[in-house]
mmCIF file of C-alpha atoms in Angstrom:
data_model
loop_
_atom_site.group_PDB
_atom_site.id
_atom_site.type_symbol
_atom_site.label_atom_id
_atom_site.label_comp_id
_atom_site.label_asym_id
_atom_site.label_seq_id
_atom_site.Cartn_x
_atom_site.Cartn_y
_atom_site.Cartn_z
ATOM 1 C CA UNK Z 220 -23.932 -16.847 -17.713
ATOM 2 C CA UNK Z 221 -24.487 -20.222 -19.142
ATOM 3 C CA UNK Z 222 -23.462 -23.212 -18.539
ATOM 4 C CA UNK Z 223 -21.392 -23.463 -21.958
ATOM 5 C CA UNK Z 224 -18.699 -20.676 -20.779
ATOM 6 C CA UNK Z 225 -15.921 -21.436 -19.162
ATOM 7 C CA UNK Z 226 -16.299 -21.789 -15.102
ATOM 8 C CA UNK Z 227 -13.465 -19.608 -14.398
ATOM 9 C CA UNK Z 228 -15.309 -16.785 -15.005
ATOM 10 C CA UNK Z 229 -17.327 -17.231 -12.310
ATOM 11 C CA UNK Z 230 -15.138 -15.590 -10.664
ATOM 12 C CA UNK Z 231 -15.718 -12.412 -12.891
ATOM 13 C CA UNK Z 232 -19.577 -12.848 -12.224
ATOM 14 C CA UNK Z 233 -19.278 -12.955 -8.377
ATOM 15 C CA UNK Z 234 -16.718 -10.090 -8.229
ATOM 16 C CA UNK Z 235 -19.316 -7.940 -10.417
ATOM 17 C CA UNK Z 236 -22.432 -9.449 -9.101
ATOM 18 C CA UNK Z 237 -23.796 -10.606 -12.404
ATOM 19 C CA UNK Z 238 -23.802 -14.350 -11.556
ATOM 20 C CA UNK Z 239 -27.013 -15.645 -12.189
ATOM 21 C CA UNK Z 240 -27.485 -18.495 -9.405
ATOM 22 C CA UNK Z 241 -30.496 -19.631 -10.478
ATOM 23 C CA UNK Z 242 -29.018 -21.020 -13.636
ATOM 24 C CA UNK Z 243 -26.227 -23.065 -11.914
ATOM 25 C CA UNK Z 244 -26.713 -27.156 -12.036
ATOM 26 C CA UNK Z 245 -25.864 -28.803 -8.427
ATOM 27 C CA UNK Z 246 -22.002 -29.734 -9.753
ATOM 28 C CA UNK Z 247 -21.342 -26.005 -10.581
ATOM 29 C CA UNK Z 248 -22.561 -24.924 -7.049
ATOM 30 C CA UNK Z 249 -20.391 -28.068 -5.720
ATOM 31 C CA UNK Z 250 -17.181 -26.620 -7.097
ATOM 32 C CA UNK Z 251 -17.858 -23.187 -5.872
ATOM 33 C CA UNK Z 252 -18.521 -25.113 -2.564
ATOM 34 C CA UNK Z 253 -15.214 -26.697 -3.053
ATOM 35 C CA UNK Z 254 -13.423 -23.396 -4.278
ATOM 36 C CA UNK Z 255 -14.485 -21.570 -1.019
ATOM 37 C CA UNK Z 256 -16.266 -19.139 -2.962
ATOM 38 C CA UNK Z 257 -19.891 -20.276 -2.395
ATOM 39 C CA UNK Z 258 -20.628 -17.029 0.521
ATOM 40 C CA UNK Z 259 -20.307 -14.617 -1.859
ATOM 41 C CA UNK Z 260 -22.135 -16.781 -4.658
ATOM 42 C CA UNK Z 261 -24.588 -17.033 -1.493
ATOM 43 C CA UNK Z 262 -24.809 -13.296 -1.232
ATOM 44 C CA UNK Z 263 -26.104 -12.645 -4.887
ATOM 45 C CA UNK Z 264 -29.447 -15.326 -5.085
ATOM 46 C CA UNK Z 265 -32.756 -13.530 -5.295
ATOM 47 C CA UNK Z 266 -35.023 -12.918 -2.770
ATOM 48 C CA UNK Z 267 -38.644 -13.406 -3.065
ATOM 49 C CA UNK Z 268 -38.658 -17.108 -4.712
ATOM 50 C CA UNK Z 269 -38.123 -20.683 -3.881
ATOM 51 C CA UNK Z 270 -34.461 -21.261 -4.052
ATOM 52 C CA UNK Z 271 -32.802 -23.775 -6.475
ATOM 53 C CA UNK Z 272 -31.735 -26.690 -5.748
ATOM 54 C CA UNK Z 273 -28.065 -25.823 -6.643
ATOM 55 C CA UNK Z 274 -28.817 -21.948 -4.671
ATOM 56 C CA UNK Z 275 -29.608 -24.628 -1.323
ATOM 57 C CA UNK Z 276 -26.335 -26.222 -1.625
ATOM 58 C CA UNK Z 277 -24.874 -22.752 -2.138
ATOM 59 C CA UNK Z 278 -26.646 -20.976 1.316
ATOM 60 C CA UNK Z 279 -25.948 -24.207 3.480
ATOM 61 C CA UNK Z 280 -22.244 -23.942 2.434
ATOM 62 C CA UNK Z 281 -22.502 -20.054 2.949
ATOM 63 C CA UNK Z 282 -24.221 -21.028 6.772
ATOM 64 C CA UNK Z 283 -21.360 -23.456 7.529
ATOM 65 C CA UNK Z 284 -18.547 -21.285 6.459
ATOM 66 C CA UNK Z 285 -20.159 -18.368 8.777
ATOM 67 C CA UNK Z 286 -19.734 -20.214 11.749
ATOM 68 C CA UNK Z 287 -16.089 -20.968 11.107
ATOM 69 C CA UNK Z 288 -15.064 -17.605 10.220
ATOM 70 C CA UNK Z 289 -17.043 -16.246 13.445
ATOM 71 C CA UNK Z 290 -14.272 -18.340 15.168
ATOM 72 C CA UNK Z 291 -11.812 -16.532 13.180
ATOM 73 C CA UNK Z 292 -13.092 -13.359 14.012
ATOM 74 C CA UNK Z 293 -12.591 -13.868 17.645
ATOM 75 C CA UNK Z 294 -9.454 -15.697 17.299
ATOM 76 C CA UNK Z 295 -8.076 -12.279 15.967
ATOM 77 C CA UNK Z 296 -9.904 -10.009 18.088
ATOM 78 C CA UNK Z 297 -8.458 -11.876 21.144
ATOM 79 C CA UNK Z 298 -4.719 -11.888 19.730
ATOM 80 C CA UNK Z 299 -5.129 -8.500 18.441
ATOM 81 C CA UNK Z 300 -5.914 -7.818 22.228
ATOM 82 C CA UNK Z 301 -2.685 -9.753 23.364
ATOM 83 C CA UNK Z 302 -0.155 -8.343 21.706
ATOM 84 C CA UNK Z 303 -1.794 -4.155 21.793
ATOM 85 C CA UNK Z 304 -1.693 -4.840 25.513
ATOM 86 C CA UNK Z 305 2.292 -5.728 25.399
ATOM 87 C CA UNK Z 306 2.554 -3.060 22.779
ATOM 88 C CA UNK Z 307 4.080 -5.292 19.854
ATOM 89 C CA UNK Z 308 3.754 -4.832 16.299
ATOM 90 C CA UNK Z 309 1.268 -7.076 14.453
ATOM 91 C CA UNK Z 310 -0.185 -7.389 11.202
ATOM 92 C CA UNK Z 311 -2.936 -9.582 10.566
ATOM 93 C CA UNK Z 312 -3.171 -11.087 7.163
ATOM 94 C CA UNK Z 313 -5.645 -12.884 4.977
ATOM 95 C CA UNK Z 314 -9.033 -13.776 6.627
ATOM 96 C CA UNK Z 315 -11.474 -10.939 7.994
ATOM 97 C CA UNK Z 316 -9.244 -8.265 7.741
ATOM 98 C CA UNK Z 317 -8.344 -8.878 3.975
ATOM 99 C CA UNK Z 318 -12.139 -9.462 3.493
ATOM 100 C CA UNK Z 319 -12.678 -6.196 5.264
ATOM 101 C CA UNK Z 320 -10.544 -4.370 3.203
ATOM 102 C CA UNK Z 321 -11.786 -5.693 0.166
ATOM 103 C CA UNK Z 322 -15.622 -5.894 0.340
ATOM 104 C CA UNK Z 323 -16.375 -4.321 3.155
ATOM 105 C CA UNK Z 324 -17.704 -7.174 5.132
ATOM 106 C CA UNK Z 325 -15.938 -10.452 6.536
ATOM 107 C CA UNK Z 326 -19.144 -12.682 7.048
ATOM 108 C CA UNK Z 327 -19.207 -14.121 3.388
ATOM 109 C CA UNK Z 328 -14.940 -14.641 2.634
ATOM 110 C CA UNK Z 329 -14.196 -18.315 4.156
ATOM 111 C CA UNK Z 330 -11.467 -18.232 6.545
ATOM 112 C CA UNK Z 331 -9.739 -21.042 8.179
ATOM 113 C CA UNK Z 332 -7.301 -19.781 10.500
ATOM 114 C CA UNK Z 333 -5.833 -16.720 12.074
ATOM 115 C CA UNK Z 334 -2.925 -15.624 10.245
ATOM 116 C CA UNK Z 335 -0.092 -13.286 11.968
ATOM 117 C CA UNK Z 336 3.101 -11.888 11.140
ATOM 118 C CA UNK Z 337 5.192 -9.996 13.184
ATOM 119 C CA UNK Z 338 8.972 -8.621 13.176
ATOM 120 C CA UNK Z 339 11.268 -12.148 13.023
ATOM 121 C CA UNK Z 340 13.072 -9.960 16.423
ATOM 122 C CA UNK Z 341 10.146 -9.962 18.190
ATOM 123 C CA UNK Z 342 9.318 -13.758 17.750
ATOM 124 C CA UNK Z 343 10.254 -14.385 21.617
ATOM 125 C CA UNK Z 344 7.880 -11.605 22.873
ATOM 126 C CA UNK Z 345 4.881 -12.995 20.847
ATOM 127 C CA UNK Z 346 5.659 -16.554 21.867
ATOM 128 C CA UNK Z 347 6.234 -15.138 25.833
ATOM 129 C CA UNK Z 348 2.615 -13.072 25.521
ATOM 130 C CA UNK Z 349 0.788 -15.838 23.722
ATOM 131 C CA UNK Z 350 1.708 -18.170 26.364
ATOM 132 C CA UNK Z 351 1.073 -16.174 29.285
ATOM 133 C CA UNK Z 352 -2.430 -15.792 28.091
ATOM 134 C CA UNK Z 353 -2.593 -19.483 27.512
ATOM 135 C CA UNK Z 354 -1.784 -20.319 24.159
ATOM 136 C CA UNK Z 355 0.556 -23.077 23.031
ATOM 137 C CA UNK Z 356 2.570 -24.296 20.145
ATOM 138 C CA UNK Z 357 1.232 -26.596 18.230
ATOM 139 C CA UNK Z 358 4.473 -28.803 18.490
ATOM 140 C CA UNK Z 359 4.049 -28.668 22.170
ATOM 141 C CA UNK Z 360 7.507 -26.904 22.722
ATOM 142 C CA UNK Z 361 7.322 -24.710 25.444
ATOM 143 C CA UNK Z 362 10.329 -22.262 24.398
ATOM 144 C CA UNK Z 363 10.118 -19.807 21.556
ATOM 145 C CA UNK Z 364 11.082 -20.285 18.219
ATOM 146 C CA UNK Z 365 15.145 -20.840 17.613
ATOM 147 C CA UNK Z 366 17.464 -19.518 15.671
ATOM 148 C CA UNK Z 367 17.299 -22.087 13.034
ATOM 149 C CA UNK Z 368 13.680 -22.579 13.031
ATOM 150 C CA UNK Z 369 13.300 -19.201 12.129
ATOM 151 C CA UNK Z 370 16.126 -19.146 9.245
ATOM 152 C CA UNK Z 371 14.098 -22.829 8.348
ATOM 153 C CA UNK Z 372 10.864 -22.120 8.537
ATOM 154 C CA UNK Z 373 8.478 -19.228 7.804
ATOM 155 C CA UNK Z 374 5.510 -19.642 10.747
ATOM 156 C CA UNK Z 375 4.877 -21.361 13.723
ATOM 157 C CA UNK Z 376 1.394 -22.809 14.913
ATOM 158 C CA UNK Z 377 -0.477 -22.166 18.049
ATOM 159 C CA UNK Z 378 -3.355 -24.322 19.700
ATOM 160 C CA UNK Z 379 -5.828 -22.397 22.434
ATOM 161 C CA UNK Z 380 -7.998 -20.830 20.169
ATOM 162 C CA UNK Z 381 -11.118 -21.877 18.736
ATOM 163 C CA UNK Z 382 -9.547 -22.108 15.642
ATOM 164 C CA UNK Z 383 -5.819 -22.473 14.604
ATOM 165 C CA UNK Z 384 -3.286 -19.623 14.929
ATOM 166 C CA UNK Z 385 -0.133 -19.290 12.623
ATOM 167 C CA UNK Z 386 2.244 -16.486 13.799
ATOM 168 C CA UNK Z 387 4.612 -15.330 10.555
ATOM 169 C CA UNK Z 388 7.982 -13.514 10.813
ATOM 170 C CA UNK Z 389 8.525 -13.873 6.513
ATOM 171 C CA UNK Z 390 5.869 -14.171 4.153
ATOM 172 C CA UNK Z 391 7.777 -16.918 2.184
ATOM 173 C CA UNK Z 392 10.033 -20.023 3.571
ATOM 174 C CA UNK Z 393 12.450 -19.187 1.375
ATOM 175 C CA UNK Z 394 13.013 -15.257 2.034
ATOM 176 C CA UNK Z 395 14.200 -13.665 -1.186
ATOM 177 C CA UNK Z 396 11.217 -14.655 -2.978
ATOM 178 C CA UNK Z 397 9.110 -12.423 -1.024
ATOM 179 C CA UNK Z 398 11.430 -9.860 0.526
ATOM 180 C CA UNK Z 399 9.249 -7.278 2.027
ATOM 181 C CA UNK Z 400 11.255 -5.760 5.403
ATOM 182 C CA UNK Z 401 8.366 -5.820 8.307
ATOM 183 C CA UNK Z 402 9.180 -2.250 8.780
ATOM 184 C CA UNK Z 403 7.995 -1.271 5.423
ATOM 185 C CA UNK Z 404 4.522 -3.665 5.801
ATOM 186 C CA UNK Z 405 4.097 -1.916 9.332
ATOM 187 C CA UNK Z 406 4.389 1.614 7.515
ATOM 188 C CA UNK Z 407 2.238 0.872 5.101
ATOM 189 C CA UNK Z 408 -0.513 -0.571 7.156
ATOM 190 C CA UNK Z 409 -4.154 0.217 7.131
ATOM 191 C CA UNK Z 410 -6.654 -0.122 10.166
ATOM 192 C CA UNK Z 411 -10.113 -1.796 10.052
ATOM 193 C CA UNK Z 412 -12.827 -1.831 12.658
ATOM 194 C CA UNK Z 413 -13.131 -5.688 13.260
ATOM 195 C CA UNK Z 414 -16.946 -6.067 15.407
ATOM 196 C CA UNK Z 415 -15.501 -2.668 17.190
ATOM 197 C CA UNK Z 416 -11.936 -3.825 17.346
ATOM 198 C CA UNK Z 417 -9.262 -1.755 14.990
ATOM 199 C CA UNK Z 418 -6.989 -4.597 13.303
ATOM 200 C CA UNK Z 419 -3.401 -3.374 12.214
ATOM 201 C CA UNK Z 420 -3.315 -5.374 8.348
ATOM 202 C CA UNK Z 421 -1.584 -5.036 5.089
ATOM 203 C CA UNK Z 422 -1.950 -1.819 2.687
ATOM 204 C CA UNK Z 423 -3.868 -2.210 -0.080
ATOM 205 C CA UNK Z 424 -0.798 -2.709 -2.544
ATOM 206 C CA UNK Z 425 1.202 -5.090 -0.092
ATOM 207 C CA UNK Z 426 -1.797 -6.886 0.449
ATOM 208 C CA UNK Z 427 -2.359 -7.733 -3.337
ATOM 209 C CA UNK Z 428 1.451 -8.757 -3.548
ATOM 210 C CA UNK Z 429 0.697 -10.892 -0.603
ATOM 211 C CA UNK Z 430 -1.817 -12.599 -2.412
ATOM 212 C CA UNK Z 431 -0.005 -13.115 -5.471
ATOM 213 C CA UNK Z 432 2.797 -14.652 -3.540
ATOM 214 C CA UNK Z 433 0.186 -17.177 -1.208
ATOM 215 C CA UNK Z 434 -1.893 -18.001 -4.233
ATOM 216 C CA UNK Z 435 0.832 -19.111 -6.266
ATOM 217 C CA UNK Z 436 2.883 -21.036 -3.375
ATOM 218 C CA UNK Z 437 -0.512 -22.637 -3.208
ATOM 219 C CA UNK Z 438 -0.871 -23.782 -6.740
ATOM 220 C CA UNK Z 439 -4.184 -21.932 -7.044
ATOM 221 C CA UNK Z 440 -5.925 -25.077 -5.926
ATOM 222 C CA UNK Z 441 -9.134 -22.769 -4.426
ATOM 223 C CA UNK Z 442 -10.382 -19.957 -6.752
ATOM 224 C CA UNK Z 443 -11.469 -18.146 -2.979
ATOM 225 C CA UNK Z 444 -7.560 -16.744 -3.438
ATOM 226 C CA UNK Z 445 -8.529 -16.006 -7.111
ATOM 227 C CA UNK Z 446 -11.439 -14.042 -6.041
ATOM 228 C CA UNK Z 447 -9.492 -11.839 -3.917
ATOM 229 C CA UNK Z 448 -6.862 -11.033 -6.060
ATOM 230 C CA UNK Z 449 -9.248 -10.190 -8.747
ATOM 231 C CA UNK Z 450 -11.350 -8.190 -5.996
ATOM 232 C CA UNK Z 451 -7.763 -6.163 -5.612
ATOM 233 C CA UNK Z 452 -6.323 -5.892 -8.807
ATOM 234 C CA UNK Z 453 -9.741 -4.612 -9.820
ATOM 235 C CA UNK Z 454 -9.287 -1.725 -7.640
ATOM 236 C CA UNK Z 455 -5.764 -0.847 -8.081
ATOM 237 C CA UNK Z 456 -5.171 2.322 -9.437
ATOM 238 C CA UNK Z 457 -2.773 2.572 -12.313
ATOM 239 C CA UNK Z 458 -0.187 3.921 -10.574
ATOM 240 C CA UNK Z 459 -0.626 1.314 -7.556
ATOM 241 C CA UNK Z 460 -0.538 -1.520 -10.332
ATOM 242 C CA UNK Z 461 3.147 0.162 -11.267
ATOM 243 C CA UNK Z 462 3.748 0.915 -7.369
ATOM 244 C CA UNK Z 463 3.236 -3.477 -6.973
ATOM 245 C CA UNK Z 464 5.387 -4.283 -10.345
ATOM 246 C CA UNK Z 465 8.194 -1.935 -8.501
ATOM 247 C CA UNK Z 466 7.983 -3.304 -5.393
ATOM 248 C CA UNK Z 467 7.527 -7.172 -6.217
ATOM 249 C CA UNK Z 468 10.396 -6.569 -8.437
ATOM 250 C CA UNK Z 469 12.667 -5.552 -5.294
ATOM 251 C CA UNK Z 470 10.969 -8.095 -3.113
ATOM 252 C CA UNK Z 471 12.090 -10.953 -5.385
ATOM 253 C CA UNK Z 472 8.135 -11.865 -6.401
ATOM 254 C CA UNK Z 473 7.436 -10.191 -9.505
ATOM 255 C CA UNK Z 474 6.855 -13.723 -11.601
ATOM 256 C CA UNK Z 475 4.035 -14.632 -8.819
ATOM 257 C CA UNK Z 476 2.628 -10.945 -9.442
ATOM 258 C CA UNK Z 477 2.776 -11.121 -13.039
ATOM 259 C CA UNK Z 478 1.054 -14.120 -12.984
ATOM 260 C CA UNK Z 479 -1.679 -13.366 -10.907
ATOM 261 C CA UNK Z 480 -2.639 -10.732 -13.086
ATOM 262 C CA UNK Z 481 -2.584 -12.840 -16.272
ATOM 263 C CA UNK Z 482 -4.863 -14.810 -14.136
ATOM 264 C CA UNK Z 483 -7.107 -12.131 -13.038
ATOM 265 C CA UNK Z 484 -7.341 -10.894 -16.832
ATOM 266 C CA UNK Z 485 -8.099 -14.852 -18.033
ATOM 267 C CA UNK Z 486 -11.368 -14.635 -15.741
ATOM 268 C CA UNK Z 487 -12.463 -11.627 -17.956
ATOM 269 C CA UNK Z 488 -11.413 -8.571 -16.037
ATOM 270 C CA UNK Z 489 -11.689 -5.684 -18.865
ATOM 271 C CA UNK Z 490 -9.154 -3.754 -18.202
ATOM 272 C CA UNK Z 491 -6.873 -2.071 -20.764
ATOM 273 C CA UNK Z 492 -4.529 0.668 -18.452
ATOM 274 C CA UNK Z 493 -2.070 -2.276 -17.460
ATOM 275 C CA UNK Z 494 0.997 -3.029 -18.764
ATOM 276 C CA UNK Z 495 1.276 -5.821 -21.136
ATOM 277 C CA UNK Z 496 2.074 -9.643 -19.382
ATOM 278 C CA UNK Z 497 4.736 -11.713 -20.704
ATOM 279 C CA UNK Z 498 3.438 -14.227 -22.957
ATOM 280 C CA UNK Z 499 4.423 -17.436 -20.586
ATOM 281 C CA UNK Z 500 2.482 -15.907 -17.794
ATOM 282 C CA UNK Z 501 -0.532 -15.613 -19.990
ATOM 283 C CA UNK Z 502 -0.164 -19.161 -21.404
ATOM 284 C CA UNK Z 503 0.683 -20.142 -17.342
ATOM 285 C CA UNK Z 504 -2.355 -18.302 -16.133
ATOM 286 C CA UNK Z 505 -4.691 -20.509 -18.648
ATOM 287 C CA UNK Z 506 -3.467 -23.883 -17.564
ATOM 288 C CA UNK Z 507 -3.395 -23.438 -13.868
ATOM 289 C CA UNK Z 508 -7.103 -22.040 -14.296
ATOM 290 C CA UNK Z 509 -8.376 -25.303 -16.588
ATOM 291 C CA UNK Z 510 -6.363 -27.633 -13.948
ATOM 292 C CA UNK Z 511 -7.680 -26.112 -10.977
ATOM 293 C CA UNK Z 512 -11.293 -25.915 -12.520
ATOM 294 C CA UNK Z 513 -12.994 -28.538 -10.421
ATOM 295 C CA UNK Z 514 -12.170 -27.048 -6.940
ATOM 296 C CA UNK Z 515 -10.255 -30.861 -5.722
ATOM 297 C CA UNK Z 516 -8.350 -30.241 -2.752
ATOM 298 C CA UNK Z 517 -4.513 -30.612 -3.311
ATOM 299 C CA UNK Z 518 -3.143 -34.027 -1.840
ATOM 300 C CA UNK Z 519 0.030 -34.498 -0.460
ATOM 301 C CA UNK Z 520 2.626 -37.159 -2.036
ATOM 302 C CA UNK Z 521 6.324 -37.513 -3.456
ATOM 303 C CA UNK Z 522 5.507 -36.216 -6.623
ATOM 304 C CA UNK Z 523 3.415 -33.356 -5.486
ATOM 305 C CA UNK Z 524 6.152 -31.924 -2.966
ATOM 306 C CA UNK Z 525 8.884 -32.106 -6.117
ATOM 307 C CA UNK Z 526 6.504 -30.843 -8.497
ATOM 308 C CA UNK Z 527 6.039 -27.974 -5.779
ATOM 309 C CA UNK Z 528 9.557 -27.386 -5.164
ATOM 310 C CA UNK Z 529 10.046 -27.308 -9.305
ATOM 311 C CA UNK Z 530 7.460 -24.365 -9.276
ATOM 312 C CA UNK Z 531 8.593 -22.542 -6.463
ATOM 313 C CA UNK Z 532 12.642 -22.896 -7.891
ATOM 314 C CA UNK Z 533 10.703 -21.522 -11.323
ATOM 315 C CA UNK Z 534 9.308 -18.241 -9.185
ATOM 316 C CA UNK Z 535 12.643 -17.299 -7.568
ATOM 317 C CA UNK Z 536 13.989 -14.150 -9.093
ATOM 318 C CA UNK Z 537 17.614 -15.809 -9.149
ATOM 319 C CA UNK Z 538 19.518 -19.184 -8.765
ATOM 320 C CA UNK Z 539 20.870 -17.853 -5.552
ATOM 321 C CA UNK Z 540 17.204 -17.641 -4.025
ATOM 322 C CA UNK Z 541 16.097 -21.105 -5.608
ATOM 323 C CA UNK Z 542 19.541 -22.798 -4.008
ATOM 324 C CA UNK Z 543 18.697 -21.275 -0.473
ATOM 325 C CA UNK Z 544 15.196 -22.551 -0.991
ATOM 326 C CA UNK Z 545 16.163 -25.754 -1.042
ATOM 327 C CA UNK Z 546 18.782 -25.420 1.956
ATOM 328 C CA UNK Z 547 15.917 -24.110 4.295
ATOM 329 C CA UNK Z 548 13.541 -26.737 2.606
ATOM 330 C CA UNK Z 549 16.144 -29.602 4.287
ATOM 331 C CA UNK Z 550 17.079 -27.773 7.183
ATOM 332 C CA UNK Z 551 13.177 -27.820 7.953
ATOM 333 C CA UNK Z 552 12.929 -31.521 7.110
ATOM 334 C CA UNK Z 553 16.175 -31.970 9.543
ATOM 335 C CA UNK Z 554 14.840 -29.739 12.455
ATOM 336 C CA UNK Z 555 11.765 -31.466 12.451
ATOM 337 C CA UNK Z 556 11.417 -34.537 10.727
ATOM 338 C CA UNK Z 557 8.004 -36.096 12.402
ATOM 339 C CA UNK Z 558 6.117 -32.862 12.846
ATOM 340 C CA UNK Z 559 7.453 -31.237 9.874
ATOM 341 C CA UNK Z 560 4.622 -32.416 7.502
ATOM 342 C CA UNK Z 561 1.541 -32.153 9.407
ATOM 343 C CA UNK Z 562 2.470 -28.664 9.774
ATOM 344 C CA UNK Z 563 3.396 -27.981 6.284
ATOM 345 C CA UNK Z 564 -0.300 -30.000 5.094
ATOM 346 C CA UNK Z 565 -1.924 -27.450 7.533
ATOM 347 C CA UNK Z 566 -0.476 -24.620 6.873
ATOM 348 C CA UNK Z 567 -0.930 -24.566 3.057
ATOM 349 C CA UNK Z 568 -4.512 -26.586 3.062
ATOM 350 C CA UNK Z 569 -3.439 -29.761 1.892
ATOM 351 C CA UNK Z 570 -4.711 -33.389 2.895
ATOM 352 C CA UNK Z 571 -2.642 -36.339 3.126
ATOM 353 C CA UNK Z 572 -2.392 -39.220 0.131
ATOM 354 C CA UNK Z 573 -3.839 -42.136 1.703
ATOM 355 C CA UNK Z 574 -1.427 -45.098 1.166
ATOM 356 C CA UNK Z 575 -2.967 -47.586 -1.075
#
């Protein structure tokens, strides 16, 4: 690839294994640094020669993202532990499992954070097991999560990990814009050996709706989302392509699926068995992917959280949905006004605007 075509389909190169390391500058590995991709950049450098200057940036990024997902790993093996042993239904998403699923191997897919969800009924059992085995919330409260912080919010943060925990009961705030019953996830699952540990996570098609639905709530800011969903779309079988349309349709998601596969086919999948994309996802897909281009983490300010809000009321699948986003957006601001923000910055990987 040279350094003349566009650097979103890097992401092609990576998922195919044709990127060609040893022709990247220091910037270009810098934003795959930045776009959390730079372990499985890492992965494909020769052996044999002296690496690159650009290919050193890439395996020290690759060694420091390793350690961090190790954490991860245990984080989930030890909650995975907790709630088998009080016999409650779990479903790990994102991280190791999702890498597991989709590559085979978690060490090179950076993970942050172990992400949970369970049945929105059995948030007092998780909350009573997590605590008994010496977790906390990150708020501090010692009770489980109320009525209206459920109805509010989507997740709720736990300290007493070596790394963060965030325990789901809806895969969206707002709940008809991803409207996927737990029951039907939990049927649906698929089991991966974790370091000798079997993990309960998403199937295959969920987990590629999930993806479309985290990616785009996250603006796309890191192409590490971009690589997954490319790494499952690619291996979607017809049907299963049809199987997500149907079901994101029902769910209440089907513009964040749509497009995520515009921007799967804009980083230069070939791929001629899917149905054709709406023309403003296409022309979406293109501008998030030249905005997005130089990996810049997404700050946090007044005009970001409307401009946020605008997209997310442009993804609902009706004006009902959009006007209960915005109730649960200020009953969350209401419940908690001083911890609401930190937890919203850490849940979706933001930083906050420094005041000038």
């Amino acid at each position: 690839m040279s350094e003349t075509e566009p650097d979103f389909r890097w992401i092609a190169a990576i998922a195919d294994g044709s990127l060609d390391t040893g022709a990247l500058t220091e910037a270009a590995a810098t934003t795959l640094l930045r776009h959390g991709v730079a372990g499985p950049a890492a992965r494909l450098i020769p052996t044999g020669r002296p690496a690159t200057p650009a290919e050193q940036l890439l395996l020290a990024g690759r060694k420091r993202q390793l350690m961090q997902t190790m954490a991860v790993v245990g984080g989930t093996k030890r909650v995975n532990a907790i709630l088998t042993a009080a016999e409650i239904p779990h479903l790990f998403i994102k991280g190791p499992a999702l890498a597991l699923q989709t590559t085979g191997a978690w060490r090179d897919r950076r993970s942050c954070d172990v992400d949970l969800l369970v049945a929105p009924e059995d948030c007092g059992r998780v909350h009573a097991s997590l605590l008994a085995a010496g977790l906390s919330r990150y708020d501090k409260v010692e009770t489980a999560p109320s009525a209206l912080m459920i109805w509010a919010h989507c997740e709720v943060g736990y300290a007493g990990l070596a790394t963060p925990l965030d325990v789901h009961w809806r895969l969206d705030a707002t709940a008809g814009v991803c409207d996927l019953p737990f029951s039907g996830l939990q049927a649906r699952r698929e089991m991966v050996m974790l370091e000798g540990s079997a993990v309960p996570t998403f199937g295959k098609v969920d987990a590629w709706i999930f993806t479309a639905i985290h990616g785009t709530r996250s603006e796309w800011f890191g192409w590490k989302w971009l690589l997954d969903a490319y790494i499952q779309f690619a291996a979607l079988t017809p049907e299963q392509r049809q199987d997500a349309r149907h079901r994101a349709k029902h769910a209440g998601c089907l513009k964040a699926v749509l497009l995520t596969e515009a921007l799967v086919l804009a980083c230069g999948l070939a791929d001629s068995t899917s149905p054709a994309l709406p023309a403003w996802a296409t022309r979406q897909a293109r501008e998030i992917l030249l905005e997005t281009r130089e990996g810049k983490l997404a700050t946090f300010s007044v005009g970001q959280a409307m401009r946020r809000k605008v997209d997310a009321v442009a993804m609902a699948p009706s004006a009902m949905v959009a006007a209960s986003g915005f109730a649960r957006a200020v009953g969350r601001t209401l419940a908690t006004p001083a911890k609401y923000r930190q937890h919203v910055l850490t849940s979706l990987g933001l930083r906050q605007k420094a005041k000038p």
